[in-house]
Structures are given as C-alpha cells and as structure tokens.
C-alpha cells in the first residue's frame, strides 16, 4: 500500500481518524497534531529525479570511453613499427643518380652516358669537377684503344649527364728508332738493361762501333758498366760485357 498523501511511498500505518494509509512522515505529523487527517498533512515529498541520474551516468560512460580511445591511440603511436621485409625488385640496372654527392653513382652514370651510342666499347673517366657537375670520359673498343674523348655536363633538371663536346684521341707517336750506331742507340741499349736509370757514355770508337756506358739510379752514383758493339745484320747494339763500375773489364776498350 502507498501513502495517501505521498504516492510512491510505502504506507507505514493508517490514519486513526479516517483509516487511510499513511507513510512514516504522515504518521509522525499525526502524532504531533492529534486528530489530524491526510487532508491537513504536509505537501508530498519530491520523488528522486531518476532522469538526471541517467543523464549523469551517460556522461560519465562517454568520458570514460573517450579516455580509453585516447590512451589506445597514444600507445599505438608510441609503439615501434614492425620490421617489414622489403620486396625483391627486378634487376633493372643501377638506379638513376639523384644527388651530386653520390660519387660512385655519378661516375657510373657518366660512363653509361658516354658509351650509350657505342655498344661494346669501354671507357674511363679521365677528369671531373669535385661536385661532378662536369666530367670527361675517354671511350674506345678497349681500354688500350681509346679513340674518343667526350665532355659531359650534369643537367640538374633532367638529373643526368649530357654530351656537350667530343674530339678524337690522337694515337701516341712512337719515337723514331735509331737507324745506325750512335749515342741514341747506345743509350737505348743500356736502358734496356736498367730501365729508368741514368746513362752515361764513358767511351766509344770513332764510328760508334763499340761503346762503353755506365748506368745508375737517378740522383745517385753509377753502379753498372756495359760494353756493346754494333751488329750490322741486326741493326742494333749487342752486349759484350756487363759488370760494375770500377772493374777493369768495365773500362774503355783498347784503342778508344
């Protein structure tokens, strides 16, 4: 049973006058005012506002959900990315050069540009600027037979070399071989024995048919002594004796 004056509240007893059910507050009021009836009872007490409680609970749940989402996103951002295995790309040759600082790639690109229209030829870089903005490459059927020298310029916009000039490489001229006995042929014969050493002619016959020479390292004393004679059939000097400076056999031949 509910209180007659306060619906929603359980009755704690009955009015002693009219017998209507009353809550504890109403019974207390009747005890203070004997003979009181529900008509003179206090105004009904307000019932709890359950709607406000539900709204407050919803707000709290929403805030908690937002906090959980923010914490999850933050932890995912701070975690290191898992290592991935790079995909194997097909072998399409060296990648294009993108930076002047890549010296090795820039040299490779220069060679490829210089050899682009000469399939099967070889080349070598003979000169370049420190930043590889310009370079010069010699090319030919082989490295021992280089025939063209090409000047290259780095096109920053195209990220590649351009050929701006070329010229043929002159074949080296060999020194004229001596045609008879003499100082040049005698010195050449001595240098064949000691390449790179200094040669000094000590004595020779009037017709340069025989000659004695000393050899030694540059900026040093002479070490070896040689005696040659000119062989007309071979058209060259032939070694007769080899020794060291100071030996009697290394001195001038008799009659010179």
Coordinates of C-alpha atoms in Angstrom, one line a residue:
X1 CA 0.0 0.0 0.0
X2 CA 1.1 3.6 -0.7
X3 CA 0.7 6.7 1.4
X4 CA -2.4 8.6 0.6
X5 CA -0.6 12.0 0.8
X6 CA 2.7 10.8 -0.8
X7 CA 2.1 8.4 -3.7
X8 CA 5.1 6.2 -4.4
X9 CA 6.0 5.9 -0.7
X10 CA 5.0 2.8 1.2
X11 CA 2.4 3.1 3.9
X12 CA 3.7 2.8 7.5
X13 CA 0.3 2.8 9.1
X14 CA -3.3 4.1 8.9
X15 CA -4.9 7.4 9.8
X16 CA -6.5 7.0 13.2
X17 CA -9.4 9.1 12.1
X18 CA -10.2 8.0 8.5
X19 CA -8.2 4.9 8.3
X20 CA -6.3 5.9 5.1
X21 CA -2.8 4.5 4.7
X22 CA 0.0 6.9 5.6
X23 CA 3.8 7.0 5.3
X24 CA 6.1 7.4 8.3
X25 CA 6.2 11.2 7.8
X26 CA 2.5 11.5 7.8
X27 CA 2.1 9.3 10.9
X28 CA 4.7 11.5 12.7
X29 CA 2.8 14.6 11.7
X30 CA -0.5 13.0 13.0
X31 CA 1.3 12.2 16.3
X32 CA 2.4 15.8 16.7
X33 CA -1.1 17.1 15.8
X34 CA -3.7 14.7 17.3
X35 CA -6.7 14.3 15.2
X36 CA -5.0 15.5 12.1
X37 CA -6.2 14.0 8.8
X38 CA -4.4 13.4 5.5
X39 CA -6.2 16.5 4.2
X40 CA -4.0 18.5 6.6
X41 CA -0.8 16.5 6.0
X42 CA 2.3 18.1 4.6
X43 CA 2.8 18.5 0.9
X44 CA 4.1 15.4 -0.9
X45 CA 7.8 15.0 -0.8
X46 CA 9.6 15.2 -4.2
X47 CA 10.4 11.9 -5.7
X48 CA 14.0 11.2 -6.7
X49 CA 14.9 12.5 -10.3
X50 CA 15.9 9.3 -12.0
X51 CA 16.2 11.1 -15.4
X52 CA 19.0 13.3 -14.2
X53 CA 20.8 10.3 -12.7
X54 CA 20.6 8.5 -16.0
X55 CA 22.0 11.6 -17.9
X56 CA 24.9 11.9 -15.4
X57 CA 25.7 8.2 -15.8
X58 CA 25.7 8.5 -19.6
X59 CA 28.1 11.5 -19.5
X60 CA 30.4 9.5 -17.2
X61 CA 30.4 6.5 -19.5
X62 CA 31.1 8.7 -22.5
X63 CA 34.0 10.4 -20.8
X64 CA 35.5 7.0 -19.8
X65 CA 35.1 5.8 -23.4
X66 CA 36.9 8.8 -24.8
X67 CA 39.8 8.4 -22.3
X68 CA 40.2 4.8 -23.3
X69 CA 40.3 5.6 -27.0
X70 CA 42.9 8.4 -26.5
X71 CA 45.1 6.0 -24.4
X72 CA 44.9 3.3 -27.1
X73 CA 45.7 5.7 -30.0
X74 CA 48.7 7.2 -28.0
X75 CA 50.1 3.7 -27.2
X76 CA 49.8 2.7 -30.8
X77 CA 51.6 5.8 -32.0
X78 CA 54.5 5.4 -29.5
X79 CA 55.0 1.7 -30.3
X80 CA 57.8 1.0 -32.9
X81 CA 56.6 0.0 -36.3
X82 CA 57.1 -3.7 -37.0
X83 CA 60.0 -4.6 -39.3
X84 CA 58.9 -5.3 -42.8
X85 CA 60.7 -7.5 -45.3
X86 CA 61.5 -5.4 -48.4
X87 CA 60.1 -6.8 -51.6
X88 CA 62.6 -8.1 -54.1
X89 CA 62.6 -5.7 -57.1
X90 CA 63.6 -7.0 -60.5
X91 CA 67.1 -6.2 -61.6
X92 CA 66.7 -3.2 -63.8
X93 CA 70.3 -1.9 -63.5
X94 CA 71.7 0.8 -61.3
X95 CA 69.2 3.4 -60.1
X96 CA 69.5 7.0 -61.6
X97 CA 71.7 9.4 -59.8
X98 CA 69.7 11.9 -57.7
X99 CA 72.4 13.8 -55.8
X100 CA 75.8 15.2 -56.9
X101 CA 77.2 13.8 -53.6
X102 CA 76.8 10.2 -54.9
X103 CA 80.3 10.0 -56.4
X104 CA 80.2 6.3 -57.3
X105 CA 76.8 6.5 -59.0
X106 CA 77.8 9.8 -60.8
X107 CA 80.9 8.1 -62.2
X108 CA 78.8 5.1 -63.4
X109 CA 76.2 7.5 -65.0
X110 CA 79.0 9.4 -66.8
X111 CA 80.4 6.2 -68.3
X112 CA 76.9 5.0 -69.3
X113 CA 76.1 8.3 -71.0
X114 CA 79.4 8.4 -72.9
X115 CA 79.0 4.8 -74.1
X116 CA 75.3 5.0 -74.9
X117 CA 75.7 5.0 -78.7
X118 CA 78.8 2.8 -78.8
X119 CA 77.7 -0.7 -77.8
X120 CA 80.5 -2.9 -76.8
X121 CA 83.0 -0.1 -76.2
X122 CA 84.7 0.6 -72.9
X123 CA 85.6 3.8 -71.2
X124 CA 87.3 5.5 -68.3
X125 CA 86.7 8.9 -66.6
X126 CA 89.8 11.0 -67.2
X127 CA 88.7 14.2 -65.4
X128 CA 85.8 15.6 -63.4
X129 CA 84.9 18.5 -61.2
X130 CA 84.8 17.9 -57.4
X131 CA 80.9 18.0 -57.5
X132 CA 80.7 16.1 -60.7
X133 CA 79.0 18.9 -62.5
X134 CA 81.4 18.3 -65.4
X135 CA 83.3 15.3 -66.5
X136 CA 85.5 14.0 -69.3
X137 CA 85.4 10.4 -70.5
X138 CA 87.6 8.6 -73.0
X139 CA 86.0 5.7 -74.9
X140 CA 87.1 3.1 -77.4
X141 CA 86.9 -0.6 -78.4
X142 CA 89.1 -1.4 -75.4
X143 CA 90.8 0.5 -72.6
X144 CA 94.1 0.1 -74.5
X145 CA 92.5 1.6 -77.7
X146 CA 90.6 4.7 -76.6
X147 CA 89.5 6.8 -79.6
X148 CA 87.1 9.5 -78.4
X149 CA 87.2 12.0 -75.6
X150 CA 83.7 13.2 -74.6
X151 CA 83.0 16.2 -72.3
X152 CA 79.9 15.8 -70.2
X153 CA 77.7 18.3 -68.3
X154 CA 75.3 17.4 -65.5
X155 CA 71.7 18.6 -66.2
X156 CA 70.2 19.2 -62.8
X157 CA 66.7 19.4 -64.2
X158 CA 66.9 16.1 -66.0
X159 CA 69.1 14.5 -63.4
X160 CA 71.5 13.1 -65.9
X161 CA 74.6 13.8 -68.0
X162 CA 74.6 15.5 -71.4
X163 CA 77.4 15.2 -74.0
X164 CA 78.4 18.7 -74.9
X165 CA 81.6 18.1 -76.9
X166 CA 83.8 15.3 -78.2
X167 CA 87.1 15.0 -80.0
X168 CA 89.2 12.2 -81.4
X169 CA 92.1 11.0 -79.3
X170 CA 95.3 11.2 -81.3
X171 CA 97.3 7.9 -81.5
X172 CA 100.6 8.2 -79.5
X173 CA 103.6 8.8 -81.7
X174 CA 106.4 6.3 -81.1
X175 CA 109.9 7.8 -81.0
X176 CA 111.9 7.3 -84.2
X177 CA 114.1 4.3 -83.8
X178 CA 117.7 4.9 -84.4
X179 CA 118.8 3.8 -87.9
X180 CA 122.5 3.3 -87.1
X181 CA 125.1 3.3 -84.4
X182 CA 125.4 6.4 -82.2
X183 CA 124.7 8.0 -78.9
X184 CA 120.9 7.5 -79.0
X185 CA 121.1 3.8 -80.0
X186 CA 123.8 3.1 -77.3
X187 CA 121.8 4.8 -74.6
X188 CA 118.6 2.9 -75.6
X189 CA 120.6 -0.4 -75.4
X190 CA 121.8 0.4 -71.9
X191 CA 118.3 1.4 -70.7
X192 CA 117.0 -2.0 -71.8
X193 CA 119.4 -3.4 -69.2
X194 CA 118.4 -0.9 -66.4
X195 CA 115.1 0.7 -67.2
X196 CA 114.6 4.1 -65.7
X197 CA 118.2 4.5 -64.7
X198 CA 120.5 7.3 -65.8
X199 CA 123.0 6.5 -68.6
X200 CA 126.5 8.0 -69.1
X201 CA 128.6 7.2 -72.1
X202 CA 132.2 6.7 -71.0
X203 CA 134.0 5.9 -74.3
X204 CA 133.3 5.0 -77.9
X205 CA 135.1 4.3 -81.1
X206 CA 135.2 6.9 -83.8
X207 CA 132.4 5.2 -85.8
X208 CA 130.5 4.2 -82.7
X209 CA 131.0 0.6 -83.5
X210 CA 132.0 -0.1 -79.9
X211 CA 130.8 1.9 -76.8
X212 CA 131.2 1.7 -73.0
X213 CA 128.4 3.1 -70.8
X214 CA 127.6 3.4 -67.1
X215 CA 124.2 3.3 -65.5
X216 CA 122.8 4.2 -62.1
X217 CA 119.6 5.3 -60.3
X218 CA 118.6 8.9 -60.6
X219 CA 120.4 11.3 -58.1
X220 CA 122.8 8.5 -57.2
X221 CA 126.2 7.1 -58.2
X222 CA 126.7 5.0 -61.2
X223 CA 126.5 1.3 -60.5
X224 CA 126.7 -0.9 -63.6
X225 CA 129.1 -0.8 -66.6
X226 CA 128.3 -2.2 -70.0
X227 CA 130.2 -2.7 -73.3
X228 CA 128.4 -3.0 -76.6
X229 CA 129.3 -3.5 -80.3
X230 CA 127.2 -2.6 -83.2
X231 CA 125.8 -5.6 -85.2
X232 CA 125.2 -4.5 -88.7
X233 CA 123.0 -7.5 -89.5
X234 CA 120.7 -7.0 -86.5
X235 CA 121.0 -3.2 -86.8
X236 CA 121.4 -2.8 -83.1
X237 CA 123.9 -2.9 -80.3
X238 CA 124.8 -6.3 -78.8
X239 CA 126.1 -6.6 -75.3
X240 CA 129.7 -7.8 -75.0
X241 CA 130.3 -7.4 -71.2
X242 CA 128.3 -6.4 -68.1
X243 CA 130.0 -5.6 -64.8
X244 CA 130.1 -3.0 -62.1
X245 CA 131.8 0.4 -62.2
X246 CA 135.4 0.1 -61.1
X247 CA 136.1 -3.3 -62.6
X248 CA 138.9 -3.4 -65.2
X249 CA 136.6 -5.1 -67.6
X250 CA 134.2 -2.2 -67.4
X251 CA 136.8 0.3 -68.7
X252 CA 137.1 1.6 -72.2
X253 CA 138.1 -0.9 -74.8
X254 CA 141.6 -0.8 -76.2
X255 CA 142.2 1.8 -78.9
X256 CA 139.4 4.1 -77.8

